[in-house]
Coordinates of C-alpha atoms in Angstrom, one line a residue:
M30 CA -102.1 47.1 -85.0
K31 CA -103.0 48.3 -89.1
T32 CA -103.0 52.1 -89.5
V33 CA -104.6 54.0 -91.6
V34 CA -104.1 57.5 -92.0
V35 CA -107.2 60.1 -93.5
S36 CA -106.1 64.0 -94.7
C37 CA -109.2 67.0 -94.6
I38 CA -107.3 69.1 -94.0
N39 CA -108.5 71.8 -96.0
F40 CA -112.5 70.7 -95.0
Y41 CA -114.2 73.2 -92.4
V42 CA -117.4 73.4 -94.0
A43 CA -120.4 72.6 -96.0
G44 CA -120.5 69.4 -98.6
P45 CA -116.8 68.5 -97.8
L46 CA -116.9 68.0 -94.3
T47 CA -119.9 66.7 -94.5
V48 CA -118.0 64.2 -96.7
A49 CA -115.3 64.0 -94.2
R50 CA -118.0 62.7 -91.3
N51 CA -119.7 60.5 -93.5
F52 CA -116.0 58.8 -94.0
L53 CA -114.5 58.7 -90.8
R54 CA -118.2 57.9 -89.5
A55 CA -118.4 54.4 -91.3
L56 CA -114.9 54.1 -91.0
S57 CA -115.2 53.9 -86.6
C58 CA -118.4 50.8 -88.2
T59 CA -116.4 48.5 -89.1
R60 CA -115.4 45.0 -88.3
S61 CA -111.4 45.5 -88.3
F62 CA -111.5 49.1 -86.5
T63 CA -114.7 47.6 -83.8
S64 CA -112.6 44.8 -82.5
G65 CA -109.2 46.9 -82.1
E66 CA -107.4 45.3 -85.2
M67 CA -107.0 49.3 -87.2
R68 CA -106.3 52.7 -85.7
V69 CA -106.9 55.5 -87.3
I70 CA -105.3 58.9 -87.6
V71 CA -107.0 61.7 -88.3
F72 CA -105.0 65.3 -90.3
C73 CA -107.6 68.3 -90.1
H74 CA -108.1 71.4 -89.7
S75 CA -110.0 72.1 -86.4
R76 CA -109.5 69.3 -83.7
G77 CA -113.9 71.1 -82.8
L78 CA -114.9 69.9 -86.6
F79 CA -115.0 66.4 -85.4
D80 CA -116.1 66.6 -82.0
E81 CA -118.4 63.6 -81.5
F82 CA -115.7 61.2 -82.6
A83 CA -114.0 60.3 -79.4
H84 CA -112.6 57.2 -79.2
P85 CA -108.5 55.3 -77.7
N86 CA -108.0 54.2 -81.4
L87 CA -109.5 57.2 -84.0
T88 CA -106.2 59.9 -83.2
F89 CA -106.8 63.9 -84.7
I90 CA -103.8 65.7 -85.8
E91 CA -104.4 69.9 -86.3
K92 CA -103.2 71.6 -89.2
P93 CA -104.3 75.2 -89.1
R94 CA -102.6 76.7 -90.6
S95 CA -103.5 74.7 -94.1
R96 CA -106.9 76.9 -95.0
S97 CA -104.1 80.2 -95.1
S98 CA -103.0 79.7 -98.3
W99 CA -102.0 77.8 -101.0
L100 CA -98.7 77.7 -100.4
F101 CA -99.4 75.7 -97.5
R102 CA -102.2 73.9 -98.2
L103 CA -99.3 71.9 -101.2
Y104 CA -96.2 71.9 -98.7
Y105 CA -98.6 69.9 -96.2
E106 CA -99.1 68.2 -99.6
Y107 CA -95.8 67.0 -100.6
V108 CA -93.3 67.8 -98.2
Y109 CA -94.6 67.3 -94.7
F110 CA -96.5 64.5 -95.0
H111 CA -94.1 62.7 -97.4
F112 CA -91.0 63.7 -94.0
W113 CA -93.6 62.6 -91.5
S114 CA -95.2 59.8 -93.0
R115 CA -91.9 58.5 -94.1
R116 CA -91.2 57.8 -90.2
R117 CA -93.9 55.8 -89.4
E118 CA -96.0 51.9 -90.6
I119 CA -98.9 53.0 -92.2
D120 CA -101.0 51.3 -93.6
L121 CA -103.7 52.6 -95.4
W122 CA -102.9 56.3 -96.0
V123 CA -106.3 58.0 -98.3
S124 CA -107.1 61.4 -99.4
L125 CA -110.7 62.8 -98.7
H126 CA -109.3 66.6 -100.8
D127 CA -108.7 65.7 -104.7
I128 CA -104.5 65.4 -104.4
T129 CA -103.0 63.1 -103.9
P130 CA -100.5 64.0 -101.3
R131 CA -96.8 62.2 -101.7
V132 CA -96.5 59.8 -98.6
R133 CA -95.0 55.8 -97.9
A134 CA -97.3 54.6 -97.6
R135 CA -98.6 50.8 -98.7
I136 CA -101.6 51.5 -100.4
Q137 CA -102.5 54.9 -100.8
V138 CA -105.7 56.0 -102.1
T139 CA -107.4 60.1 -103.7
Y140 CA -111.3 60.9 -102.8
C141 CA -111.9 63.5 -106.1
H142 CA -114.8 64.6 -105.6
N143 CA -114.3 68.0 -107.5
P144 CA -115.5 67.7 -111.1
A145 CA -113.8 71.3 -112.2
P146 CA -111.6 69.9 -113.8
F147 CA -114.2 68.5 -116.2
F148 CA -116.6 70.7 -117.3
R149 CA -117.0 71.7 -120.2
G150 CA -119.5 74.4 -120.7
R151 CA -119.0 77.7 -122.6
R152 CA -116.4 79.1 -120.9
T153 CA -117.1 82.3 -118.2
W154 CA -114.4 84.4 -117.6
F155 CA -116.0 87.2 -117.5
S156 CA -119.6 86.1 -114.9
D157 CA -117.2 83.3 -112.4
P158 CA -113.4 84.2 -113.0
R159 CA -112.4 82.4 -110.0
F160 CA -113.9 79.1 -112.0
E161 CA -112.1 79.9 -114.5
L162 CA -108.6 79.6 -113.1
F163 CA -109.7 76.9 -109.9
R164 CA -110.9 74.4 -113.4
S165 CA -108.0 75.0 -114.8
F166 CA -105.3 75.0 -111.1
Y167 CA -106.7 71.5 -110.7
S168 CA -106.3 70.3 -114.0
F169 CA -103.0 69.7 -113.0
L170 CA -103.0 69.2 -109.5
Y171 CA -105.1 66.0 -111.0
R172 CA -102.7 65.0 -112.0
I173 CA -99.8 65.4 -109.7
N174 CA -99.4 61.6 -108.0
L175 CA -101.5 59.8 -109.3
A176 CA -100.4 56.5 -110.9
S177 CA -99.5 55.8 -107.3
T178 CA -102.7 56.4 -105.8
R179 CA -104.2 52.5 -105.4
Y180 CA -107.3 54.1 -106.4
V181 CA -109.6 56.5 -106.7
I182 CA -112.8 57.1 -105.4
V183 CA -115.4 59.2 -107.3
Q184 CA -119.5 59.7 -106.4
Q185 CA -119.8 59.1 -109.6
D186 CA -119.8 57.3 -113.1
W187 CA -120.3 59.2 -114.7
L188 CA -116.8 61.2 -112.9
R189 CA -115.2 57.0 -113.5
K190 CA -114.4 57.8 -117.7
E191 CA -113.9 61.3 -116.8
F192 CA -110.7 59.9 -115.4
H193 CA -110.3 57.0 -118.5
R194 CA -111.3 59.4 -121.0
R195 CA -108.8 63.0 -119.6
F196 CA -106.0 61.2 -117.0
R197 CA -106.1 57.2 -119.2
R198 CA -107.0 55.5 -115.1
P199 CA -107.9 52.0 -116.2
P200 CA -112.2 51.8 -115.2
T201 CA -111.0 48.9 -113.0
T202 CA -108.9 51.0 -110.2
T203 CA -111.8 53.6 -109.8
I204 CA -114.2 53.7 -107.0
V205 CA -118.1 54.5 -108.0
A206 CA -119.3 55.5 -104.1
H207 CA -122.0 57.5 -103.4
P208 CA -122.3 59.4 -100.5
V209 CA -125.8 58.6 -99.0
H210 CA -125.5 56.4 -95.0
D211 CA -128.1 54.1 -97.6
P212 CA -129.0 52.8 -100.8
L213 CA -131.4 54.5 -102.5
S214 CA -134.3 53.4 -102.8
S215 CA -136.7 53.3 -105.4
D216 CA -140.4 53.2 -105.6
A217 CA -142.7 51.6 -108.2
T218 CA -145.5 55.2 -109.2
P219 CA -145.8 58.8 -108.5
P220 CA -147.1 60.0 -106.3
R221 CA -150.3 62.2 -107.1
H222 CA -150.2 65.6 -104.9
D223 CA -153.1 68.0 -104.5
K224 CA -153.5 70.8 -106.9
G225 CA -153.0 74.5 -104.6
P226 CA -153.5 78.0 -104.6
A227 CA -149.7 78.1 -104.8
L228 CA -146.8 76.3 -105.9
R229 CA -143.3 76.7 -103.6
L230 CA -139.7 76.0 -105.3
V231 CA -136.3 75.4 -103.9
Y232 CA -132.8 75.8 -105.3
P233 CA -130.3 75.3 -102.7
A234 CA -126.6 76.3 -104.5
F235 CA -123.3 79.2 -104.4
P236 CA -123.8 80.7 -106.5
R237 CA -121.4 79.7 -109.0
S238 CA -121.3 80.5 -113.0
F239 CA -122.4 76.4 -113.5
K240 CA -124.9 76.5 -111.6
N241 CA -127.3 77.9 -113.7
I242 CA -128.8 79.9 -111.6
G243 CA -129.7 82.7 -114.6
L244 CA -131.7 79.9 -116.7
L245 CA -134.0 79.5 -113.3
V246 CA -134.3 83.3 -113.1
A247 CA -135.1 83.3 -117.1
V248 CA -138.4 80.7 -116.5
M249 CA -139.8 83.0 -113.5
R250 CA -140.0 85.4 -115.3
S251 CA -141.7 83.3 -118.0
L252 CA -144.6 82.5 -116.0
P253 CA -145.3 85.7 -113.8
E254 CA -148.9 85.2 -114.8
L255 CA -148.9 82.1 -112.4
P256 CA -148.5 81.9 -108.5
I257 CA -145.0 80.6 -108.2
S258 CA -142.5 81.7 -106.0
L259 CA -138.6 80.7 -106.3
Y260 CA -136.2 79.9 -102.8
L261 CA -133.0 80.6 -103.9
T262 CA -130.2 79.9 -100.3
F263 CA -128.2 82.7 -101.5
R264 CA -128.5 86.4 -100.6
G265 CA -127.0 88.2 -104.1
D266 CA -124.2 89.7 -103.5
E267 CA -121.2 86.6 -102.5
N268 CA -119.2 87.3 -105.8
R269 CA -120.0 88.6 -108.9
Y270 CA -121.9 85.5 -110.2
A271 CA -124.1 86.3 -107.2
R272 CA -124.6 90.3 -108.0
Q273 CA -125.7 89.5 -112.1
I274 CA -128.1 86.9 -110.6
R275 CA -129.9 89.8 -107.6
A276 CA -129.7 91.9 -110.2
L277 CA -131.7 90.0 -112.7
A278 CA -134.3 89.3 -110.7
A279 CA -134.7 92.6 -109.4
D280 CA -138.3 93.5 -110.9
I281 CA -139.4 89.3 -110.1
P282 CA -140.8 89.1 -106.5
S283 CA -141.4 86.3 -106.5
V284 CA -137.4 85.2 -106.6
H285 CA -136.0 84.9 -102.7
F286 CA -133.6 84.7 -101.8
T287 CA -133.2 83.9 -98.3
G288 CA -129.1 83.6 -97.1
F289 CA -127.0 80.5 -96.3
L290 CA -129.4 78.2 -94.3
S291 CA -128.1 75.7 -91.6
A292 CA -128.8 71.8 -91.7
E293 CA -132.2 72.9 -89.5
A294 CA -133.3 75.7 -91.5
L295 CA -132.6 74.0 -95.0
Q296 CA -134.7 71.4 -94.2
Q297 CA -137.1 73.4 -93.1
L298 CA -137.4 75.0 -96.2
Y299 CA -137.6 71.1 -97.7
R300 CA -140.6 70.8 -95.6
E301 CA -142.9 74.1 -96.8
S302 CA -141.5 73.5 -100.6
H303 CA -143.7 71.5 -103.4
C304 CA -140.7 71.3 -106.0
L305 CA -137.1 71.5 -106.0
V306 CA -135.3 72.2 -109.4
F307 CA -131.8 71.4 -110.7
P308 CA -130.2 73.0 -113.1
S309 CA -127.0 73.4 -112.7
V310 CA -125.1 71.8 -115.7
L311 CA -122.5 70.1 -113.6
E312 CA -121.8 68.0 -110.4
T313 CA -120.3 65.4 -108.7
W314 CA -123.3 63.9 -106.9
G315 CA -126.0 67.1 -105.9
L316 CA -126.0 66.6 -102.8
P317 CA -129.7 68.3 -102.2
L318 CA -131.5 65.6 -104.7
S319 CA -131.3 63.0 -102.7
E320 CA -131.3 64.9 -99.5
F321 CA -134.3 66.0 -101.1
R322 CA -135.5 62.7 -102.7
T323 CA -136.0 61.3 -99.3
T324 CA -139.2 63.9 -98.7
G325 CA -140.9 61.9 -102.0
K326 CA -141.9 65.6 -103.8
P327 CA -141.2 66.8 -106.8
I328 CA -137.9 66.3 -109.1
F329 CA -137.1 69.0 -111.7
A330 CA -133.4 68.2 -112.2
A331 CA -131.0 68.8 -115.9
D332 CA -130.9 66.4 -118.1
L333 CA -127.5 64.9 -117.7
P334 CA -125.9 61.6 -116.3
Y335 CA -125.0 62.4 -112.6
A336 CA -129.1 64.4 -111.9
H337 CA -130.5 60.5 -113.5
E338 CA -127.9 58.8 -111.5
V339 CA -129.4 60.1 -107.9
L340 CA -132.6 59.7 -109.0
A341 CA -131.9 55.9 -110.6
G342 CA -135.8 54.7 -109.7
Y343 CA -137.2 57.9 -108.2
A344 CA -140.4 57.8 -109.2
N345 CA -141.6 61.7 -109.1
A346 CA -138.8 62.8 -110.7
A347 CA -138.6 64.8 -114.3
Y348 CA -135.7 66.4 -116.8
F349 CA -135.7 69.1 -118.4
D350 CA -132.9 70.5 -121.0
P351 CA -130.3 72.6 -119.1
C352 CA -129.3 74.6 -122.3
G353 CA -132.7 77.8 -122.0
P354 CA -135.6 78.3 -119.9
E355 CA -138.4 77.1 -123.1
D356 CA -138.2 73.1 -121.4
L357 CA -138.4 73.5 -117.7
S358 CA -141.6 76.9 -118.2
R359 CA -143.5 74.0 -120.4
Q360 CA -142.8 71.4 -117.3
I361 CA -144.0 73.8 -114.5
R362 CA -146.2 75.3 -116.3
A363 CA -147.7 71.8 -116.9
Y364 CA -147.4 70.2 -112.9
F365 CA -148.9 73.0 -112.1
T366 CA -151.7 72.3 -113.8
D367 CA -152.4 68.6 -113.7
R368 CA -149.9 67.7 -110.6
I369 CA -147.9 64.6 -112.9
L370 CA -144.2 63.7 -113.7
P371 CA -143.2 61.1 -115.8
V372 CA -142.3 57.8 -113.6
S373 CA -137.9 57.8 -114.3
G374 CA -137.1 54.8 -115.8
P375 CA -134.5 52.3 -113.5
A376 CA -131.0 52.9 -113.8
A377 CA -128.2 49.6 -113.5
D378 CA -125.8 49.9 -110.7
P379 CA -122.3 50.6 -111.5
A380 CA -119.4 48.3 -113.0
P381 CA -117.3 48.0 -110.1
P382 CA -115.9 48.2 -107.9
F383 CA -118.9 50.2 -106.7
A384 CA -119.7 50.7 -103.5
R385 CA -123.0 52.1 -102.5
T386 CA -122.7 53.1 -99.4
W387 CA -120.3 54.3 -97.2
N388 CA -120.4 51.7 -94.7
E389 CA -119.0 49.5 -98.3
L390 CA -116.7 52.2 -99.2
S391 CA -115.2 51.3 -95.9
E392 CA -115.0 47.5 -96.0
M393 CA -114.0 47.9 -99.0
L394 CA -111.2 50.5 -98.3
T395 CA -110.2 48.3 -94.5
S396 CA -110.7 45.0 -96.7
L397 CA -107.5 45.7 -98.8
I398 CA -104.7 46.0 -95.8
A399 CA -106.2 43.2 -93.5

């Protein structure tokens, strides 16, 4: 029987935890697993995060201290996993959280989904010092043991190019894998929406400087005469940047702060909203884009590679310059008037190795040890 180890000891909430659950769900559906030819061992922060998974060939090992400090995290990655793996025959080790650990395995794969080291915008030491420290630290961590991994997995082609540019990683050793269950579909024509008395915009994002939330506040300030409202999914007191945004929007009654929303509450907000606005200047994928496109409603997205890749072929998308509010203000004003958006052009799939879905990625990885 083949042995696969999946490490996700740092995941406990939000998008990263969704990545782990989706990957394990797909891995459990592979031919090797369902036929009993493969067993999977999962290192996690808490078994309770994966209650939905139960199978004789699926084992969970809890490491609750992994999130208590970075010292414990690095100890597990570079010391504990090394000695643990030396005592076992491991065919495939998949690290889902950016760091390439020191392990003994036939094949090692690292899933890199944090884009912070590749941010090229202006420095934000004053508004978001934690992010600046984080991006510098991660640039260092990405390099450690990178040469020992057979494949790096990223969510978009622009990240594969960055790994080649920054770390001289050959493109053929970086898998682009879209983090979706079904291939992203393309619509032939954009749907037309009836005009209404008001327009509700939503931007689900945690307050970080690269999320570019201040641009949306400037846009709302430039459209005071129109019945347009903006909903942001944080309170405004989470960090220094959040407090700055809350202060900027203090005199704009059309900007609403909902606080953190559960998945169900966020879906309800999607249903109640007319458009998604997404001005972020740094994303590995941009999960709200793929979530909201299932509604068929309009999406205003930053004119950047990640957004074009997620929204490729989506018939109800418009792209704006994320460096200033003028372009987005013009587009929203025009949409409020006639409710028509331009059709986005089709985009080609990334070059191989490429996986369109979680299931394709799981089959690709298990085929390496078949």
